[in-house]
N, CA, C and O of each residue as an XYZ file, in Angstrom:
360
protein
N       0.882     -1.173     -0.034
C       0.037      0.025     -0.018
C       0.897      1.211      0.024
O       1.879      1.255      0.765
N       0.541      2.214     -0.780
C       1.293      3.446     -0.866
C       0.611      4.486      0.022
O      -0.618      4.544      0.043
N       1.347      5.290      0.738
C       0.847      6.312      1.608
C       1.271      7.660      0.976
O       2.425      7.837      0.587
N       0.294      8.618      0.883
C       0.569      9.933      0.401
C       0.177     10.938      1.500
O      -0.625     10.649      2.388
N       0.767     12.097      1.398
C       0.386     13.206      2.281
C      -0.029     14.370      1.461
O       0.704     14.732      0.540
N      -1.176     15.007      1.722
C      -1.650     16.173      1.050
C      -1.690     17.308      2.049
O      -2.271     17.164      3.124
N      -1.085     18.430      1.717
C      -1.013     19.493      2.675
C      -1.039     20.861      1.981
O      -0.982     20.950      0.754
N      -1.124     21.907      2.780
C      -1.149     23.301      2.255
C      -2.392     23.436      1.284
O      -2.329     24.039      0.213
N      -3.459     22.850      1.739
C      -4.711     22.790      0.957
C      -5.487     24.093      1.160
O      -5.761     24.517      2.283
N      -5.821     24.694      0.052
C      -6.596     25.949      0.100
C      -8.004     25.722      0.595
O      -8.473     26.560      1.366
N      -8.740     24.661      0.229
C     -10.051     24.357      0.594
C     -10.099     22.984      1.212
O     -10.428     22.002      0.547
N      -9.756     22.915      2.537
C      -9.721     21.544      3.194
C     -11.086     20.898      3.217
O     -11.178     19.671      3.203
N     -12.151     21.678      3.253
C     -13.546     21.068      3.311
C     -13.812     20.302      2.053
O     -14.372     19.207      2.105
N     -13.405     20.876      0.851
C     -13.555     20.108     -0.350
C     -12.796     18.865     -0.385
O     -13.339     17.818     -0.738
N     -11.504     18.922     -0.021
C     -10.652     17.727     -0.017
C     -11.276     16.632      0.999
O     -11.390     15.449      0.677
N     -11.640     17.110      2.172
C     -12.240     16.191      3.132
C     -13.455     15.477      2.549
O     -13.624     14.268      2.705
N     -14.296     16.260      1.871
C     -15.457     15.689      1.259
C     -15.147     14.630      0.217
O     -15.777     13.573      0.192
N     -14.200     14.908     -0.622
C     -13.730     13.916     -1.615
C     -13.154     12.716     -1.014
O     -13.404     11.603     -1.478
N     -12.336     12.902      0.074
C     -11.775     11.713      0.746
C     -12.839     10.858      1.360
O     -12.767      9.630      1.314
N     -13.844     11.507      1.944
C     -14.929     10.719      2.475
C     -15.647      9.886      1.470
O     -16.056      8.756      1.735
N     -15.799     10.488      0.258
C     -16.475      9.753     -0.860
C     -15.686      8.577     -1.357
O     -16.242      7.501     -1.580
N     -14.377      8.766     -1.536
C     -13.508      7.830     -2.194
C     -12.612      6.973     -1.286
O     -12.290      5.837     -1.636
N     -12.229      7.481     -0.183
C     -11.214      6.815      0.652
C     -11.720      6.817      2.157
O     -10.898      6.987      3.057
N     -12.928      6.648      2.408
C     -13.461      6.825      3.778
C     -12.727      5.974      4.847
O     -12.633      6.384      6.004
N     -12.230      4.832      4.467
C     -11.473      4.001      5.508
C      -9.983      4.073      5.364
O      -9.246      3.366      6.051
N      -9.517      4.962      4.436
C      -8.078      4.913      4.094
C      -7.411      6.266      4.174
O      -6.404      6.515      3.510
N      -8.000      7.175      5.024
C      -7.256      8.447      5.141
C      -7.290      8.878      6.655
O      -8.130      8.441      7.442
N      -6.363      9.719      6.971
C      -6.213     10.304      8.310
C      -6.126     11.816      8.182
O      -5.292     12.342      7.445
N      -6.951     12.475      8.871
C      -7.038     13.929      8.830
C      -6.346     14.476     10.062
O      -6.868     14.338     11.169
N      -5.196     15.088      9.902
C      -4.515     15.671     11.054
C      -4.494     17.171     10.885
O      -3.501     17.693     10.380
N      -5.515     17.892     11.270
C      -5.596     19.307     11.220
C      -5.325     19.760      9.827
O      -4.436     20.581      9.601
N      -6.057     19.255      8.898
C      -5.991     19.707      7.437
C      -4.717     19.304      6.767
O      -4.401     19.836      5.703
N      -3.995     18.428      7.310
C      -2.963     17.648      6.637
C      -3.467     16.226      6.476
O      -3.739     15.556      7.473
N      -3.594     15.764      5.286
C      -4.316     14.503      5.041
C      -3.297     13.445      4.627
O      -2.465     13.706      3.759
N      -3.344     12.274      5.222
C      -2.608     11.113      4.909
C      -3.584     10.126      4.251
O      -4.648      9.827      4.793
N      -3.183      9.613      3.032
C      -4.109      8.764      2.348
C      -3.307      7.518      1.924
O      -2.182      7.620      1.434
N      -3.944      6.302      2.134
C      -3.338      5.039      1.738
C      -4.145      4.519      0.526
O      -5.369      4.401      0.575
N      -3.434      4.224     -0.524
C      -4.007      3.701     -1.750
C      -3.185      2.558     -2.337
O      -2.060      2.282     -1.919
N      -3.792      1.914     -3.312
C      -2.979      0.889     -4.021
C      -3.106      1.196     -5.540
O      -4.199      1.376     -6.078
N      -1.948      1.243     -6.179
C      -1.969      1.274     -7.634
C      -2.264      2.694     -8.166
O      -2.624      2.825     -9.336
N      -2.129      3.731     -7.376
C      -2.433      5.070     -7.872
C      -1.132      5.925     -7.913
O      -0.240      5.734     -7.087
N      -1.043      6.818     -8.833
C       0.111      7.694     -8.822
C      -0.268      8.912     -8.010
O      -1.432      9.037     -7.629
N       0.660      9.823     -7.724
C       0.492     11.033     -7.059
C      -0.561     11.891     -7.758
O      -1.466     12.461     -7.149
N      -0.387     11.942     -9.018
C      -1.299     12.813     -9.837
C      -2.700     12.208     -9.834
O      -3.663     12.968     -9.729
N      -2.869     10.957     -9.936
C      -4.235     10.331     -9.880
C      -4.882     10.614     -8.588
O      -6.051     11.000     -8.570
N      -4.212     10.453     -7.516
C      -4.772     10.739     -6.191
C      -5.126     12.180     -6.093
O      -6.238     12.520     -5.689
N      -4.181     13.073     -6.465
C      -4.467     14.533     -6.329
C      -5.770     14.880     -7.111
O      -6.605     15.644     -6.625
N      -5.922     14.312     -8.311
C      -7.137     14.659     -9.068
C      -8.433     14.146     -8.346
O      -9.454     14.834     -8.317
N      -8.353     12.992     -7.806
C      -9.479     12.411     -7.145
C      -9.945     13.110     -5.880
O     -11.097     13.002     -5.458
N      -8.974     13.849     -5.279
C      -9.313     14.548     -4.001
C      -9.553     16.060     -4.297
O      -9.726     16.838     -3.359
N      -9.565     16.461     -5.521
C      -9.960     17.827     -5.803
C      -8.806     18.719     -6.143
O      -9.007     19.933     -6.172
N      -7.620     18.239     -6.402
C      -6.465     19.072     -6.801
C      -6.136     18.891     -8.260
O      -4.987     19.069     -8.664
N      -7.108     18.545     -9.045
C      -6.892     18.295    -10.479
C      -7.504     19.410    -11.355
O      -7.626     20.563    -10.941
N      -7.865     19.028    -12.527
C      -8.442     20.014    -13.485
C      -9.981     20.095    -13.390
O     -10.570     21.066    -13.865
N     -10.604     19.139    -12.815
C     -12.023     19.145    -12.736
C     -12.539     20.083    -11.674
O     -11.962     20.155    -10.590
N     -13.610     20.804    -11.949
C     -14.256     21.691    -10.965
C     -15.214     20.906    -10.102
O     -15.839     19.961    -10.583
N     -15.341     21.260     -8.883
C     -14.542     22.235     -8.191
C     -13.219     21.790     -7.877
O     -13.036     20.592     -7.657
N     -12.243     22.637     -7.828
C     -10.827     22.299     -7.579
C     -10.287     23.251     -6.608
O     -10.798     24.362     -6.459
N      -9.205     22.826     -5.899
C      -8.535     23.620     -4.963
C      -7.041     23.448     -5.213
O      -6.642     22.663     -6.073
N      -6.226     24.167     -4.477
C      -4.808     24.024     -4.632
C      -4.242     23.287     -3.375
O      -4.862     23.249     -2.312
N      -3.069     22.725     -3.561
C      -2.407     22.048     -2.480
C      -1.262     21.226     -2.991
O      -0.985     21.227     -4.190
N      -0.596     20.530     -2.117
C       0.528     19.658     -2.483
C       0.285     18.253     -2.042
O      -0.217     18.008     -0.945
N       0.653     17.293     -2.925
C       0.547     15.850     -2.664
C       1.844     15.232     -2.929
O       2.402     15.392     -4.014
N       2.371     14.502     -1.945
C       3.611     13.775     -2.166
C       3.525     12.415     -1.561
O       2.832     12.196     -0.568
N       4.272     11.455     -2.199
C       4.271     10.077     -1.558
C       5.181     10.050     -0.320
O       6.198     10.738     -0.239
N       4.770      9.246      0.603
C       5.560      9.059      1.820
C       6.367      7.821      1.597
O       5.817      6.721      1.548
N       7.660      7.972      1.461
C       8.540      6.811      1.198
C       9.288      6.385      2.466
O       9.728      5.240      2.570
N       9.433      7.299      3.424
C      10.019      6.969      4.717
C       9.551      8.049      5.668
O       9.047      9.082      5.227
N       9.703      7.837      6.935
C       9.233      8.886      7.864
C      10.088      8.818      9.121
O      10.614      7.772      9.503
N      10.198      9.992      9.746
C      10.901     10.146     10.977
C      10.551     11.513     11.532
O      10.265     12.438     10.772
N      10.571     11.649     12.852
C      10.362     12.966     13.460
C       9.653     12.804     14.801
O       9.417     11.703     15.297
N       9.330     13.967     15.353
C       8.517     14.068     16.591
C       7.184     14.721     16.155
O       7.126     15.815     15.595
N       6.130     13.954     16.460
C       4.811     14.456     16.001
C       3.769     13.650     16.722
O       4.115     12.818     17.560
N       2.530     13.858     16.437
C       1.372     13.142     16.940
C       1.537     11.649     16.775
O       1.648     11.146     15.657
N       1.552     10.952     17.876
C       1.832      9.520     17.828
C       0.714      8.767     17.007
O       0.958      7.664     16.519
N      -0.447      9.340     16.869
C      -1.540      8.706     16.095
C      -1.166      8.725     14.659
O      -1.451      7.762     13.948
N      -0.565      9.730     14.204
C      -0.090      9.770     12.768
C       0.939      8.728     12.474
O       0.868      8.044     11.453
N       1.923      8.594     13.380
C       3.001      7.623     13.173
C       2.395      6.160     13.152
O       2.767      5.324     12.329
N       1.471      5.923     14.078
C       0.809      4.603     14.141
C       0.061      4.278     12.882
O       0.139      3.166     12.359
N      -0.691      5.297     12.383
C      -1.502      5.070     11.221
C      -0.621      4.805     10.007
O      -0.891      3.883      9.237
N       0.437      5.610      9.826
C       1.359      5.347      8.716
C       1.984      4.018      8.850
O       2.069      3.303      7.852
N       2.422      3.630      9.979
C       3.099      2.339     10.215
C       2.130      1.170      9.861
O       2.528      0.212      9.198
N       0.932      1.263     10.289
C      -0.043      0.218      9.938
C      -0.284      0.110      8.466
O      -0.360     -1.001      7.941
N      -0.412      1.244      7.759
C      -0.624      1.249      6.280
C       0.602      0.744      5.557
O       0.467     -0.014      4.596
N       1.795      1.131      5.978
C       3.003      0.626      5.398
C       3.083     -0.899      5.625
O       3.446     -1.645      4.715
N       2.762     -1.324      6.765
C       2.809     -2.821      7.115
C       1.869     -3.644      6.190
O       2.150     -4.803      5.886
N       0.782     -3.038      5.762
C      -0.195     -3.719      4.885
C       0.452     -4.003      3.605
O      -0.063     -4.835      2.859
N       1.566     -3.377      3.263
C       2.269     -3.571      2.009
C       3.525     -4.463      2.182
O       4.261     -4.714      1.227
N       3.737     -4.920      3.395
C       4.904     -5.745      3.704
C       6.168     -5.003      3.905
O       7.243     -5.600      3.830
N       6.101     -3.710      4.163
C       7.261     -2.904      4.377
C       7.833     -3.117      5.782
O       8.837     -2.500      6.140
């Protein structure tokens, strides 16, 4: 499973709505920074599906794949990422 992070979102309510529709069990919302676990999608595909593409309504923001992680932060975020990474055998 691939994990992405979407942040610096101009319209977090729009992104949250799209995530609920498409990824209701596969995302973590940490104060408008969104972590999303998917399979077989590119960064661009995910961004388009959550409202950062060419289709209206659209918003701006940044989406990047999480390939490794380290730091001091909310322990719930680390646990969620770890579980999703483990689902892929990492």
